[in-house]
Amino acid sequence: MKLAAAAQMRELDRKAIEERKIPSIDLMERAAEEVAQAALDALPDKPSKCRAAVFCGAGNNGGDGAGAARLLFLMGLKVRVFLVGDYSRLTPDAMEETGRLSECGVELEDFRPEDASQAAWARGCQVVIDAVFGVGLSREIAPGSRFAAAVDLINSCKGTVVAADIASGVEADTGRVLGRAVRADRTVTFSLLKIGQAAGDGALLSGKVTVHDIGIPAALVREVSCPVQTVEADFARAALPPRKPDGHKGDFGKVLVVGGAVGYTGAPYLTASAAVRSGCGLAYLGVPESIWEIEAVRCASAMPFPLADRRGKLSRRALPELLERLEGCDVLALGPGLGRGESVRQLVLEVLRQTEKPVVLDADGINALEGHIDSLDSRRGRVTILTPHGGEFARIGKGPAGDPAGTARAFAREHGCVLVLKGRRTVTAGPEGNVLVNTTGNSGLAKGGSGDVLTGLIASLLAQGASPVMAAAGAVWMHGRAGDLAAQALTEYCVTPEDVIAAFPRVFSELQGNQS
């Protein structure tokens, strides 16, 4: 699904109004109808037994709120409408909606933070509509302002909070919180989903987001070109490489996993296990000699072998054999459980410089790039996929806080790689500037080992023939979906990385259409 920026939405509105001659007030009325319907759907009882508080700004978003308030009043709700802003700055359409509201007998009230009766009314409502700021907000809500007080009051209400177009305080282009933001239970957005509703903190604050047609011609909406999109099941299905009916193990890719250290024997095992479980033909596991026996006992499908080590970690002396083994493989997954140290760092940097093979770099493989980003740059034109969480990325990257999509996009373009920036809504960015925001997963994945499973899945899809971006973003979706299925059976508390791998068959079966 496309994710639009604020400027794109303004241009879409302009084309509809100026080029297609659609009255702007008609668009506002349609928006108001959708917001009012969402509020009605949230009511716990008959409209006549419920009441609503509507908080409006002076812009067109406030006009949407005023229109929704009128419709709710006509449906029998008791409604009070609070203007958070300057009446003299109402837009023409917002002024028109305010007039229509007044004709029904409901007046726009100035919001007064010190007015206890307003606060008591809002807190006693079954539904609260947030129509203070729209997608155009780009500066922080000033502490101590009426706007800040309104956001805090809305967040203190027990009724269902419905945001009109976007939760006030969420930056539409990033998902960043501009000082403070409304925590919506539901967001009714118009024409296209916004970047900030799928990425960053905005994804958490938006609640359930639904996209509604307000009368802008579908052809205009289709014309909007969005480099940022969500990853859905159809994308993951397309990322799943086909299987040759007469294929043998050599046809489905060979993955070499290199990692592990004393005290970190589980990580490379999980990576190799995920690679095998997700369809690659052969998986090899190179580990320090001091833990090789442990891995040899564990592994039934992956094939472990020892590499030269020093004090329980891989040594730079392992480089010749590692590269020789890699010659017979299609993809290298480097880093799970590797540990940190000068010898390890030198090994990782030399491998990156010397091999032409695709590399999926994770964990301490990424940490080795700290202060040596030139080793990544030297691989421009070769396939390199990085899978950092926020802490690892902070060591090698930079970008505005709260803007995962923009930060990932800039890094991937600058360094010619694919970046999988892990988080609540993992973001995958390609070197051409395309960004994909994941839609699956839950807190059960927030456990050590989950990232190792993802690394193995990415490497497996890549080895089987998926393109780098498809392999990365598709694997993120599949990994999250497996986590969701595991959580359904076990709860988010009890999911382990092994449970996620065990759920792979159901995910793959769903993608192949073998389950209802």
PDB file of N, CA and C in Angstrom, residues 256-262 264 268 285-292 305-319 321-322 332-348 351 364-365:
ATOM      1  N   LEU A 256      26.093 -19.990   3.547  1.00  0.00           N
ATOM      2  CA  LEU A 256      27.154 -20.155   4.531  1.00  0.00           C
ATOM      3  C   LEU A 256      26.908 -19.177   5.670  1.00  0.00           C
ATOM      4  N   VAL A 257      26.714 -19.706   6.867  1.00  0.00           N
ATOM      5  CA  VAL A 257      26.554 -18.892   8.063  1.00  0.00           C
ATOM      6  C   VAL A 257      27.880 -18.891   8.815  1.00  0.00           C
ATOM      7  N   VAL A 258      28.372 -17.705   9.141  1.00  0.00           N
ATOM      8  CA  VAL A 258      29.620 -17.598   9.898  1.00  0.00           C
ATOM      9  C   VAL A 258      29.360 -16.744  11.128  1.00  0.00           C
ATOM     10  N   GLY A 259      29.643 -17.303  12.306  1.00  0.00           N
ATOM     11  CA  GLY A 259      29.419 -16.563  13.552  1.00  0.00           C
ATOM     12  C   GLY A 259      29.730 -17.436  14.741  1.00  0.00           C
ATOM     13  N   GLY A 260      29.231 -17.010  15.882  1.00  0.00           N
ATOM     14  CA  GLY A 260      29.401 -17.773  17.101  1.00  0.00           C
ATOM     15  C   GLY A 260      30.663 -17.423  17.863  1.00  0.00           C
ATOM     16  N   ALA A 261      30.609 -17.648  19.151  1.00  0.00           N
ATOM     17  CA  ALA A 261      31.736 -17.461  20.053  1.00  0.00           C
ATOM     18  C   ALA A 261      31.397 -18.196  21.339  1.00  0.00           C
ATOM     19  N   VAL A 262      32.385 -18.386  22.181  1.00  0.00           N
ATOM     20  CA  VAL A 262      32.124 -19.006  23.474  1.00  0.00           C
ATOM     21  C   VAL A 262      31.102 -18.152  24.224  1.00  0.00           C
ATOM     22  N   TYR A 264      28.091 -17.734  23.045  1.00  0.00           N
ATOM     23  CA  TYR A 264      27.108 -17.305  22.039  1.00  0.00           C
ATOM     24  C   TYR A 264      26.968 -18.382  20.972  1.00  0.00           C
ATOM     25  N   PRO A 268      24.327 -18.500  15.846  1.00  0.00           N
ATOM     26  CA  PRO A 268      24.561 -19.063  14.501  1.00  0.00           C
ATOM     27  C   PRO A 268      23.720 -20.295  14.225  1.00  0.00           C
ATOM     28  N   LEU A 285      27.744 -24.075   8.335  1.00  0.00           N
ATOM     29  CA  LEU A 285      27.892 -23.250   9.520  1.00  0.00           C
ATOM     30  C   LEU A 285      29.349 -23.241   9.968  1.00  0.00           C
ATOM     31  N   GLY A 286      30.010 -22.087   9.759  1.00  0.00           N
ATOM     32  CA  GLY A 286      31.394 -21.937  10.176  1.00  0.00           C
ATOM     33  C   GLY A 286      31.467 -21.257  11.530  1.00  0.00           C
ATOM     34  N   VAL A 287      32.073 -21.923  12.507  1.00  0.00           N
ATOM     35  CA  VAL A 287      32.130 -21.406  13.876  1.00  0.00           C
ATOM     36  C   VAL A 287      33.544 -21.557  14.422  1.00  0.00           C
ATOM     37  N   PRO A 288      33.853 -20.838  15.506  1.00  0.00           N
ATOM     38  CA  PRO A 288      35.176 -21.013  16.131  1.00  0.00           C
ATOM     39  C   PRO A 288      35.413 -22.476  16.523  1.00  0.00           C
ATOM     40  N   GLU A 289      36.639 -22.909  16.379  1.00  0.00           N
ATOM     41  CA  GLU A 289      36.975 -24.295  16.682  1.00  0.00           C
ATOM     42  C   GLU A 289      36.583 -24.684  18.103  1.00  0.00           C
ATOM     43  N   SER A 290      36.642 -23.746  19.034  1.00  0.00           N
ATOM     44  CA  SER A 290      36.376 -24.042  20.432  1.00  0.00           C
ATOM     45  C   SER A 290      34.905 -24.362  20.712  1.00  0.00           C
ATOM     46  N   ILE A 291      33.992 -24.004  19.798  1.00  0.00           N
ATOM     47  CA  ILE A 291      32.567 -24.345  20.011  1.00  0.00           C
ATOM     48  C   ILE A 291      32.042 -25.277  18.932  1.00  0.00           C
ATOM     49  N   TRP A 292      32.943 -25.770  18.078  1.00  0.00           N
ATOM     50  CA  TRP A 292      32.493 -26.585  16.957  1.00  0.00           C
ATOM     51  C   TRP A 292      31.777 -27.854  17.419  1.00  0.00           C
ATOM     52  N   PHE A 305      31.328 -26.605  10.589  1.00  0.00           N
ATOM     53  CA  PHE A 305      32.755 -26.909  10.449  1.00  0.00           C
ATOM     54  C   PHE A 305      33.541 -25.904  11.281  1.00  0.00           C
ATOM     55  N   PRO A 306      34.735 -26.297  11.770  1.00  0.00           N
ATOM     56  CA  PRO A 306      35.515 -25.410  12.641  1.00  0.00           C
ATOM     57  C   PRO A 306      36.376 -24.435  11.846  1.00  0.00           C
ATOM     58  N   LEU A 307      36.534 -23.256  12.426  1.00  0.00           N
ATOM     59  CA  LEU A 307      37.419 -22.236  11.875  1.00  0.00           C
ATOM     60  C   LEU A 307      38.399 -21.788  12.963  1.00  0.00           C
ATOM     61  N   ALA A 308      39.531 -21.294  12.526  1.00  0.00           N
ATOM     62  CA  ALA A 308      40.556 -20.858  13.467  1.00  0.00           C
ATOM     63  C   ALA A 308      40.005 -19.794  14.411  1.00  0.00           C
ATOM     64  N   ASP A 309      40.335 -19.945  15.695  1.00  0.00           N
ATOM     65  CA  ASP A 309      39.836 -18.985  16.663  1.00  0.00           C
ATOM     66  C   ASP A 309      40.944 -18.505  17.587  1.00  0.00           C
ATOM     67  N   ARG A 310      40.581 -17.506  18.379  1.00  0.00           N
ATOM     68  CA  ARG A 310      41.492 -16.949  19.373  1.00  0.00           C
ATOM     69  C   ARG A 310      40.662 -16.554  20.586  1.00  0.00           C
ATOM     70  N   ARG A 311      40.918 -17.207  21.696  1.00  0.00           N
ATOM     71  CA  ARG A 311      40.195 -16.931  22.931  1.00  0.00           C
ATOM     72  C   ARG A 311      38.678 -17.059  22.760  1.00  0.00           C
ATOM     73  N   GLY A 312      38.282 -18.090  22.050  1.00  0.00           N
ATOM     74  CA  GLY A 312      36.866 -18.386  21.918  1.00  0.00           C
ATOM     75  C   GLY A 312      36.129 -17.615  20.845  1.00  0.00           C
ATOM     76  N   LYS A 313      36.836 -16.772  20.086  1.00  0.00           N
ATOM     77  CA  LYS A 313      36.219 -16.011  18.990  1.00  0.00           C
ATOM     78  C   LYS A 313      36.980 -16.273  17.699  1.00  0.00           C
ATOM     79  N   LEU A 314      36.328 -16.046  16.590  1.00  0.00           N
ATOM     80  CA  LEU A 314      36.983 -16.255  15.310  1.00  0.00           C
ATOM     81  C   LEU A 314      38.202 -15.349  15.185  1.00  0.00           C
ATOM     82  N   SER A 315      39.214 -15.898  14.577  1.00  0.00           N
ATOM     83  CA  SER A 315      40.459 -15.169  14.371  1.00  0.00           C
ATOM     84  C   SER A 315      40.592 -14.753  12.910  1.00  0.00           C
ATOM     85  N   ARG A 316      41.385 -13.737  12.681  1.00  0.00           N
ATOM     86  CA  ARG A 316      41.657 -13.327  11.306  1.00  0.00           C
ATOM     87  C   ARG A 316      42.305 -14.464  10.517  1.00  0.00           C
ATOM     88  N   ARG A 317      42.928 -15.406  11.229  1.00  0.00           N
ATOM     89  CA  ARG A 317      43.549 -16.561  10.566  1.00  0.00           C
ATOM     90  C   ARG A 317      42.514 -17.462   9.897  1.00  0.00           C
ATOM     91  N   ALA A 318      41.245 -17.266  10.241  1.00  0.00           N
ATOM     92  CA  ALA A 318      40.186 -18.071   9.622  1.00  0.00           C
ATOM     93  C   ALA A 318      39.854 -17.611   8.209  1.00  0.00           C
ATOM     94  N   LEU A 319      40.384 -16.456   7.819  1.00  0.00           N
ATOM     95  CA  LEU A 319      39.993 -15.845   6.546  1.00  0.00           C
ATOM     96  C   LEU A 319      40.194 -16.750   5.330  1.00  0.00           C
ATOM     97  N   GLU A 321      40.315 -20.069   4.870  1.00  0.00           N
ATOM     98  CA  GLU A 321      39.350 -21.171   4.766  1.00  0.00           C
ATOM     99  C   GLU A 321      37.937 -20.646   4.593  1.00  0.00           C
ATOM    100  N   LEU A 322      37.604 -19.561   5.283  1.00  0.00           N
ATOM    101  CA  LEU A 322      36.263 -18.980   5.148  1.00  0.00           C
ATOM    102  C   LEU A 322      35.997 -18.616   3.692  1.00  0.00           C
ATOM    103  N   LEU A 332      26.494 -15.396   1.953  1.00  0.00           N
ATOM    104  CA  LEU A 332      27.132 -15.443   3.268  1.00  0.00           C
ATOM    105  C   LEU A 332      26.279 -14.677   4.274  1.00  0.00           C
ATOM    106  N   ALA A 333      25.929 -15.339   5.390  1.00  0.00           N
ATOM    107  CA  ALA A 333      25.291 -14.668   6.519  1.00  0.00           C
ATOM    108  C   ALA A 333      26.357 -14.521   7.593  1.00  0.00           C
ATOM    109  N   LEU A 334      26.783 -13.308   7.855  1.00  0.00           N
ATOM    110  CA  LEU A 334      27.955 -13.059   8.686  1.00  0.00           C
ATOM    111  C   LEU A 334      27.601 -12.218   9.910  1.00  0.00           C
ATOM    112  N   GLY A 335      27.912 -12.735  11.104  1.00  0.00           N
ATOM    113  CA  GLY A 335      27.775 -11.897  12.288  1.00  0.00           C
ATOM    114  C   GLY A 335      27.044 -12.466  13.482  1.00  0.00           C
ATOM    115  N   PRO A 336      26.072 -13.382  13.347  1.00  0.00           N
ATOM    116  CA  PRO A 336      25.313 -13.820  14.523  1.00  0.00           C
ATOM    117  C   PRO A 336      26.196 -14.426  15.609  1.00  0.00           C
ATOM    118  N   GLY A 337      26.185 -13.833  16.807  1.00  0.00           N
ATOM    119  CA  GLY A 337      26.954 -14.356  17.921  1.00  0.00           C
ATOM    120  C   GLY A 337      28.447 -14.249  17.769  1.00  0.00           C
ATOM    121  N   LEU A 338      28.906 -13.399  16.854  1.00  0.00           N
ATOM    122  CA  LEU A 338      30.321 -13.351  16.505  1.00  0.00           C
ATOM    123  C   LEU A 338      31.198 -12.811  17.639  1.00  0.00           C
ATOM    124  N   GLY A 339      30.643 -11.908  18.444  1.00  0.00           N
ATOM    125  CA  GLY A 339      31.448 -11.266  19.469  1.00  0.00           C
ATOM    126  C   GLY A 339      32.226 -10.101  18.897  1.00  0.00           C
ATOM    127  N   ARG A 340      32.867  -9.358  19.791  1.00  0.00           N
ATOM    128  CA  ARG A 340      33.613  -8.173  19.363  1.00  0.00           C
ATOM    129  C   ARG A 340      35.067  -8.288  19.786  1.00  0.00           C
ATOM    130  N   GLY A 341      35.919  -7.646  19.019  1.00  0.00           N
ATOM    131  CA  GLY A 341      37.349  -7.688  19.292  1.00  0.00           C
ATOM    132  C   GLY A 341      38.108  -7.323  18.029  1.00  0.00           C
ATOM    133  N   GLU A 342      39.375  -7.005  18.179  1.00  0.00           N
ATOM    134  CA  GLU A 342      40.156  -6.534  17.037  1.00  0.00           C
ATOM    135  C   GLU A 342      40.302  -7.600  15.969  1.00  0.00           C
ATOM    136  N   SER A 343      40.576  -8.832  16.367  1.00  0.00           N
ATOM    137  CA  SER A 343      40.747  -9.898  15.389  1.00  0.00           C
ATOM    138  C   SER A 343      39.452 -10.161  14.632  1.00  0.00           C
ATOM    139  N   VAL A 344      38.328 -10.156  15.355  1.00  0.00           N
ATOM    140  CA  VAL A 344      37.021 -10.341  14.714  1.00  0.00           C
ATOM    141  C   VAL A 344      36.749  -9.208  13.744  1.00  0.00           C
ATOM    142  N   ARG A 345      37.020  -7.985  14.193  1.00  0.00           N
ATOM    143  CA  ARG A 345      36.776  -6.825  13.326  1.00  0.00           C
ATOM    144  C   ARG A 345      37.577  -6.931  12.031  1.00  0.00           C
ATOM    145  N   GLN A 346      38.845  -7.285  12.136  1.00  0.00           N
ATOM    146  CA  GLN A 346      39.682  -7.405  10.940  1.00  0.00           C
ATOM    147  C   GLN A 346      39.154  -8.485  10.003  1.00  0.00           C
ATOM    148  N   LEU A 347      38.698  -9.580  10.590  1.00  0.00           N
ATOM    149  CA  LEU A 347      38.152 -10.664   9.769  1.00  0.00           C
ATOM    150  C   LEU A 347      36.934 -10.187   8.984  1.00  0.00           C
ATOM    151  N   VAL A 348      36.011  -9.524   9.661  1.00  0.00           N
ATOM    152  CA  VAL A 348      34.792  -9.056   8.999  1.00  0.00           C
ATOM    153  C   VAL A 348      35.125  -8.074   7.886  1.00  0.00           C
ATOM    154  N   VAL A 351      36.667  -9.849   4.854  1.00  0.00           N
ATOM    155  CA  VAL A 351      35.670 -10.607   4.102  1.00  0.00           C
ATOM    156  C   VAL A 351      34.842  -9.668   3.226  1.00  0.00           C
ATOM    157  N   ASP A 364      27.219  -8.477  15.408  1.00  0.00           N
ATOM    158  CA  ASP A 364      28.590  -7.983  15.543  1.00  0.00           C
ATOM    159  C   ASP A 364      29.298  -7.831  14.204  1.00  0.00           C
ATOM    160  N   GLY A 365      28.735  -8.409  13.161  1.00  0.00           N
ATOM    161  CA  GLY A 365      29.245  -8.101  11.822  1.00  0.00           C
ATOM    162  C   GLY A 365      29.015  -6.634  11.489  1.00  0.00           C
TER     163      GLY A 365
END
